[in-house]
Amino acid sequence: MTNFIVANQKAWDKQAESQLSWSTPVDAQTISNAKQGQWQVHLTPTPVPDTWLGDIKGKKILCLASGGGQQAPVLAAAGANVTVFDFSQKQLDQDRKVAERDKLTLEIVQGDMRSLHMFANEIFDIIFHPISNLYIPDVNPVWQECYRVLKPNGRLLSSFFNPIVFVGEREKQYDEQGVIKPRYTMPFSELNTLSPEQIEQKNIRQEAFVFGHSLSDLIGGQIKVGFQIAGFEEDWQPNPRFIIDNYLPTFLATMAIKPK
């Protein structure tokens, strides 16, 4: 069994070095605009609704599994007190570069999203958690830790893939035919479905291992630990990778509140 955390750290370090879509730091003009009150951040391709964040000036925000020099620096420039947390040091380096370039204050912490033990109870006003929980086999510890570190009336903004994207057989011949062939059930794990040879090849290519979760865990799991779901959005994949992306919005986002 491969150590998926180490493998996925290496994969995201590689993405940061290549400055792929979620690893390209925002430019100085974006930060300048944010300082003047003109800004937006993303959980999915469409900007987060204004009502989900509200007035963030002076608020303590945890950008969870959110390195890459994008959301955290913008929120800091807009007036929030931001901690950015990620397991990839090179993703965090992107945030550090923006902070140094644009004279922003960011707390930068490396760690596993399933354990926020370095943070005390009830210290954050908002947790901003863009798509990342497909890199862990169980999302429930994440919701538990988010609930613990949020203040009463605090908000958890999170996004994830509709689990339907993990169901189909991933073979080129079916893509060419425009056929969706169901094969996998939820929960889904590449570590359980790939052959040892395929796993070794992914390790060599430094590709991340992914996991699919049920809606019962993705949404129901938040409710189970005590959150109240107050907002829900679906969004389309602008660059379809799977056939199913052409037929329904496969990005999901929730805004959950920790009751007083």
Short mmCIF file of C-alpha atoms in Angstrom, two decimals:
data_model
loop_
_atom_site.label_atom_id
_atom_site.label_comp_id
_atom_site.label_asym_id
_atom_site.label_seq_id
_atom_site.Cartn_x
_atom_site.Cartn_y
_atom_site.Cartn_z
CA MET A 1 0.00 0.00 0.00
CA THR A 2 1.52 3.31 -1.08
CA ASN A 3 1.71 6.19 1.37
CA PHE A 4 -0.89 8.33 -0.40
CA ILE A 5 -0.19 11.44 1.70
CA VAL A 6 3.49 11.47 0.71
CA ALA A 7 2.58 10.66 -2.89
CA ASN A 8 0.01 13.43 -3.05
CA GLN A 9 2.39 15.93 -1.44
CA LYS A 10 4.89 15.19 -4.19
CA ALA A 11 2.18 15.47 -6.83
CA TRP A 12 1.11 18.91 -5.60
CA ASP A 13 4.70 20.05 -5.23
CA LYS A 14 5.10 19.15 -8.91
CA GLN A 15 1.92 21.06 -9.83
CA ALA A 16 3.19 24.11 -7.96
CA GLU A 17 6.50 23.96 -9.81
CA SER A 18 4.59 23.75 -13.09
CA GLN A 19 2.18 26.53 -12.00
CA LEU A 20 -0.93 24.68 -13.12
CA SER A 21 -4.42 26.16 -12.70
CA TRP A 22 -4.70 25.87 -8.89
CA SER A 23 -1.01 26.64 -8.39
CA THR A 24 -0.56 29.93 -10.25
CA PRO A 25 -0.23 32.90 -7.86
CA VAL A 26 -2.41 35.95 -8.42
CA ASP A 27 -0.69 38.98 -9.88
CA ALA A 28 0.08 42.26 -8.14
CA GLN A 29 -2.83 44.04 -9.80
CA THR A 30 -5.28 41.54 -8.33
CA ILE A 31 -3.90 42.25 -4.87
CA SER A 32 -3.99 46.00 -5.47
CA ASN A 33 -7.64 45.75 -6.52
CA ALA A 34 -8.45 43.68 -3.42
CA LYS A 35 -6.91 46.34 -1.17
CA GLN A 36 -9.32 48.81 -2.76
CA GLY A 37 -12.33 46.54 -2.18
CA GLN A 38 -12.56 44.97 -5.63
CA TRP A 39 -12.03 41.24 -5.27
CA GLN A 40 -13.47 37.77 -5.64
CA VAL A 41 -12.43 34.25 -4.66
CA HIS A 42 -13.35 30.84 -5.97
CA LEU A 43 -14.55 27.55 -4.51
CA THR A 44 -15.60 26.49 -8.02
CA PRO A 45 -15.03 28.18 -11.42
CA THR A 46 -17.75 30.75 -10.61
CA PRO A 47 -16.85 33.32 -7.91
CA VAL A 48 -18.22 32.69 -4.42
CA PRO A 49 -21.53 34.52 -3.78
CA ASP A 50 -20.96 37.75 -1.83
CA THR A 51 -23.50 36.71 0.78
CA TRP A 52 -21.49 33.61 1.68
CA LEU A 53 -18.53 35.62 2.97
CA GLY A 54 -20.09 38.90 4.03
CA ASP A 55 -17.84 41.57 5.51
CA ILE A 56 -14.47 39.91 6.08
CA LYS A 57 -12.50 42.88 7.41
CA GLY A 58 -10.84 41.88 10.65
CA LYS A 59 -12.24 38.34 10.46
CA LYS A 60 -10.01 35.35 11.17
CA ILE A 61 -10.09 33.09 8.10
CA LEU A 62 -8.54 29.65 7.70
CA CYS A 63 -7.85 28.78 4.06
CA LEU A 64 -7.89 25.01 4.46
CA ALA A 65 -5.97 22.84 1.98
CA SER A 66 -5.87 26.04 -0.04
CA GLY A 67 -2.27 26.79 -0.92
CA GLY A 68 -1.26 28.07 -4.33
CA GLY A 69 -1.05 31.83 -3.90
CA GLN A 70 -4.64 32.52 -4.87
CA GLN A 71 -7.47 32.75 -2.31
CA ALA A 72 -5.47 33.43 0.84
CA PRO A 73 -3.56 36.49 -0.44
CA VAL A 74 -6.72 38.02 -1.90
CA LEU A 75 -8.62 37.60 1.37
CA ALA A 76 -5.69 39.06 3.30
CA ALA A 77 -5.51 42.04 0.93
CA ALA A 78 -9.24 42.56 1.42
CA GLY A 79 -8.70 42.99 5.16
CA ALA A 80 -9.00 39.54 6.74
CA ASN A 81 -6.54 37.93 9.16
CA VAL A 82 -5.65 34.84 7.13
CA THR A 83 -4.04 31.52 7.92
CA VAL A 84 -3.31 29.37 4.88
CA PHE A 85 -2.95 25.63 5.52
CA ASP A 86 -1.80 22.98 3.04
CA PHE A 87 0.20 19.75 2.97
CA SER A 88 2.33 20.85 -0.02
CA GLN A 89 5.19 23.10 0.98
CA LYS A 90 5.61 24.30 -2.59
CA GLN A 91 1.95 25.27 -2.77
CA LEU A 92 2.47 27.27 0.40
CA ASP A 93 5.58 28.82 -1.13
CA GLN A 94 3.30 30.40 -3.74
CA ASP A 95 1.36 32.15 -0.97
CA ARG A 96 4.61 33.19 0.67
CA LYS A 97 5.86 34.74 -2.58
CA VAL A 98 2.69 36.81 -3.01
CA ALA A 99 2.79 37.91 0.63
CA GLU A 100 6.41 39.04 0.31
CA ARG A 101 5.84 40.73 -3.06
CA ASP A 102 2.76 42.66 -1.97
CA LYS A 103 3.60 43.16 1.71
CA LEU A 104 0.76 41.05 3.07
CA THR A 105 0.54 39.40 6.46
CA LEU A 106 -0.19 35.67 6.14
CA GLU A 107 0.20 32.89 8.66
CA ILE A 108 1.43 29.88 6.71
CA VAL A 109 1.05 26.37 8.17
CA GLN A 110 1.88 22.99 6.65
CA GLY A 111 -0.22 19.99 7.65
CA ASP A 112 -2.84 17.34 6.92
CA MET A 113 -6.39 18.72 6.60
CA ARG A 114 -7.68 15.84 8.76
CA SER A 115 -5.86 17.14 11.83
CA LEU A 116 -5.90 20.79 12.91
CA HIS A 117 -4.40 20.02 16.32
CA MET A 118 -2.14 23.09 16.15
CA PHE A 119 -5.22 25.33 16.39
CA ALA A 120 -7.23 25.97 19.54
CA ASN A 121 -10.99 25.49 19.75
CA GLU A 122 -13.27 28.20 18.33
CA ILE A 123 -10.69 30.64 16.94
CA PHE A 124 -11.75 31.13 13.30
CA ASP A 125 -14.70 33.11 11.93
CA ILE A 126 -14.58 31.49 8.48
CA ILE A 127 -13.03 28.40 6.94
CA PHE A 128 -12.49 28.54 3.18
CA HIS A 129 -12.02 25.00 1.87
CA PRO A 130 -11.88 24.71 -1.95
CA ILE A 131 -11.89 21.36 -3.74
CA SER A 132 -9.27 19.19 -2.07
CA ASN A 133 -10.97 16.42 -0.10
CA LEU A 134 -10.75 14.07 -3.08
CA TYR A 135 -7.16 13.52 -1.93
CA ILE A 136 -8.14 11.81 1.34
CA PRO A 137 -10.09 8.58 1.85
CA ASP A 138 -12.46 9.86 4.56
CA VAL A 139 -13.82 13.44 4.75
CA ASN A 140 -15.52 13.10 8.13
CA PRO A 141 -12.43 13.98 10.21
CA VAL A 142 -12.17 17.21 8.21
CA TRP A 143 -15.73 18.25 9.12
CA GLN A 144 -15.12 17.37 12.77
CA GLU A 145 -11.98 19.51 12.94
CA CYS A 146 -13.63 22.39 11.08
CA TYR A 147 -16.49 22.40 13.55
CA ARG A 148 -14.06 22.40 16.48
CA VAL A 149 -11.93 25.34 15.36
CA LEU A 150 -14.80 27.56 14.16
CA LYS A 151 -16.37 30.10 16.48
CA PRO A 152 -20.11 29.84 17.19
CA ASN A 153 -21.90 31.34 14.19
CA GLY A 154 -18.75 30.73 12.15
CA ARG A 155 -18.98 29.67 8.52
CA LEU A 156 -17.52 26.76 6.58
CA LEU A 157 -17.35 27.33 2.82
CA SER A 158 -16.35 24.16 1.02
CA SER A 159 -16.45 22.61 -2.43
CA PHE A 160 -16.06 19.14 -3.87
CA PHE A 161 -16.88 17.05 -6.91
CA ASN A 162 -20.24 15.44 -7.47
CA PRO A 163 -19.39 11.77 -6.79
CA ILE A 164 -20.85 10.79 -10.15
CA VAL A 165 -17.53 11.78 -11.77
CA PHE A 166 -15.88 8.77 -10.12
CA VAL A 167 -18.39 6.14 -11.26
CA GLY A 168 -17.40 5.63 -14.90
CA GLU A 169 -14.77 3.37 -16.44
CA ARG A 170 -11.74 5.48 -17.38
CA GLU A 171 -10.65 4.04 -20.69
CA LYS A 172 -9.94 6.06 -23.81
CA GLN A 173 -12.05 3.82 -26.02
CA TYR A 174 -15.23 4.73 -24.13
CA ASP A 175 -14.40 8.43 -24.23
CA GLU A 176 -13.94 8.22 -28.00
CA GLN A 177 -17.33 6.52 -28.32
CA GLY A 178 -19.02 9.04 -26.03
CA VAL A 179 -20.00 6.19 -23.72
CA ILE A 180 -20.25 6.33 -19.94
CA LYS A 181 -19.71 2.82 -18.62
CA PRO A 182 -20.49 2.63 -14.87
CA ARG A 183 -17.95 0.57 -12.99
CA TYR A 184 -17.12 2.00 -9.57
CA THR A 185 -19.22 2.47 -6.44
CA MET A 186 -18.84 4.98 -3.62
CA PRO A 187 -16.71 5.31 -1.65
CA PHE A 188 -14.11 5.14 -4.41
CA SER A 189 -10.37 4.71 -3.93
CA GLU A 190 -7.72 4.50 -6.60
CA LEU A 191 -5.58 2.57 -4.14
CA ASN A 192 -8.21 -0.19 -4.18
CA THR A 193 -9.04 -0.12 -7.90
CA LEU A 194 -5.66 0.31 -9.59
CA SER A 195 -3.27 -2.59 -10.09
CA PRO A 196 0.11 -2.53 -8.29
CA GLU A 197 1.70 -1.72 -11.64
CA GLN A 198 -0.65 1.21 -12.24
CA ILE A 199 0.00 2.52 -8.74
CA GLU A 200 3.74 2.31 -9.33
CA GLN A 201 3.38 4.21 -12.60
CA LYS A 202 1.40 6.97 -10.87
CA ASN A 203 4.15 7.22 -8.26
CA ILE A 204 6.79 7.49 -10.97
CA ARG A 205 4.83 10.20 -12.81
CA GLN A 206 4.13 11.99 -9.49
CA GLU A 207 0.37 11.96 -10.03
CA ALA A 208 -2.02 12.37 -7.11
CA PHE A 209 -4.18 9.48 -5.88
CA VAL A 210 -7.85 10.38 -5.64
CA PHE A 211 -10.85 9.23 -3.65
CA GLY A 212 -14.58 9.61 -4.25
CA HIS A 213 -17.05 10.18 -1.42
CA SER A 214 -20.79 9.77 -1.03
CA LEU A 215 -23.06 12.77 -0.65
CA SER A 216 -23.93 11.32 2.74
CA ASP A 217 -20.35 12.05 3.78
CA LEU A 218 -19.78 15.21 1.77
CA ILE A 219 -22.96 16.99 2.84
CA GLY A 220 -24.53 14.73 5.45
CA GLY A 221 -21.17 14.56 7.24
CA GLN A 222 -21.25 18.30 7.82
CA ILE A 223 -24.75 18.08 9.25
CA LYS A 224 -23.81 15.11 11.42
CA VAL A 225 -21.10 17.05 13.29
CA GLY A 226 -23.49 19.94 13.94
CA PHE A 227 -23.34 22.29 10.96
CA GLN A 228 -26.44 23.81 9.42
CA ILE A 229 -26.30 24.00 5.62
CA ALA A 230 -27.29 27.55 4.67
CA GLY A 231 -26.11 27.70 1.06
CA PHE A 232 -25.67 25.30 -1.85
CA GLU A 233 -24.36 25.86 -5.39
CA GLU A 234 -23.66 23.69 -8.43
CA ASP A 235 -21.23 24.73 -11.14
CA TRP A 236 -20.22 23.46 -14.56
CA GLN A 237 -16.77 22.22 -15.48
CA PRO A 238 -15.53 24.82 -18.03
CA ASN A 239 -13.04 22.33 -19.49
CA PRO A 240 -14.79 18.93 -19.42
CA ARG A 241 -12.46 16.07 -18.55
CA PHE A 242 -15.11 13.37 -18.43
CA ILE A 243 -18.15 12.79 -20.61
CA ILE A 244 -20.46 13.34 -17.65
CA ASP A 245 -19.14 16.91 -17.31
CA ASN A 246 -21.11 17.80 -20.44
CA TYR A 247 -24.44 16.72 -18.95
CA LEU A 248 -24.62 18.16 -15.45
CA PRO A 249 -22.68 20.57 -13.22
CA THR A 250 -20.11 18.41 -11.46
CA PHE A 251 -18.78 21.02 -9.02
CA LEU A 252 -20.68 21.32 -5.72
CA ALA A 253 -20.24 23.96 -3.03
CA THR A 254 -21.82 24.43 0.39
CA MET A 255 -21.94 27.20 2.97
CA ALA A 256 -22.47 25.79 6.45
CA ILE A 257 -22.93 27.60 9.75
CA LYS A 258 -21.92 26.47 13.21
CA PRO A 259 -24.91 27.34 15.45
CA LYS A 260 -24.45 29.72 18.38
#
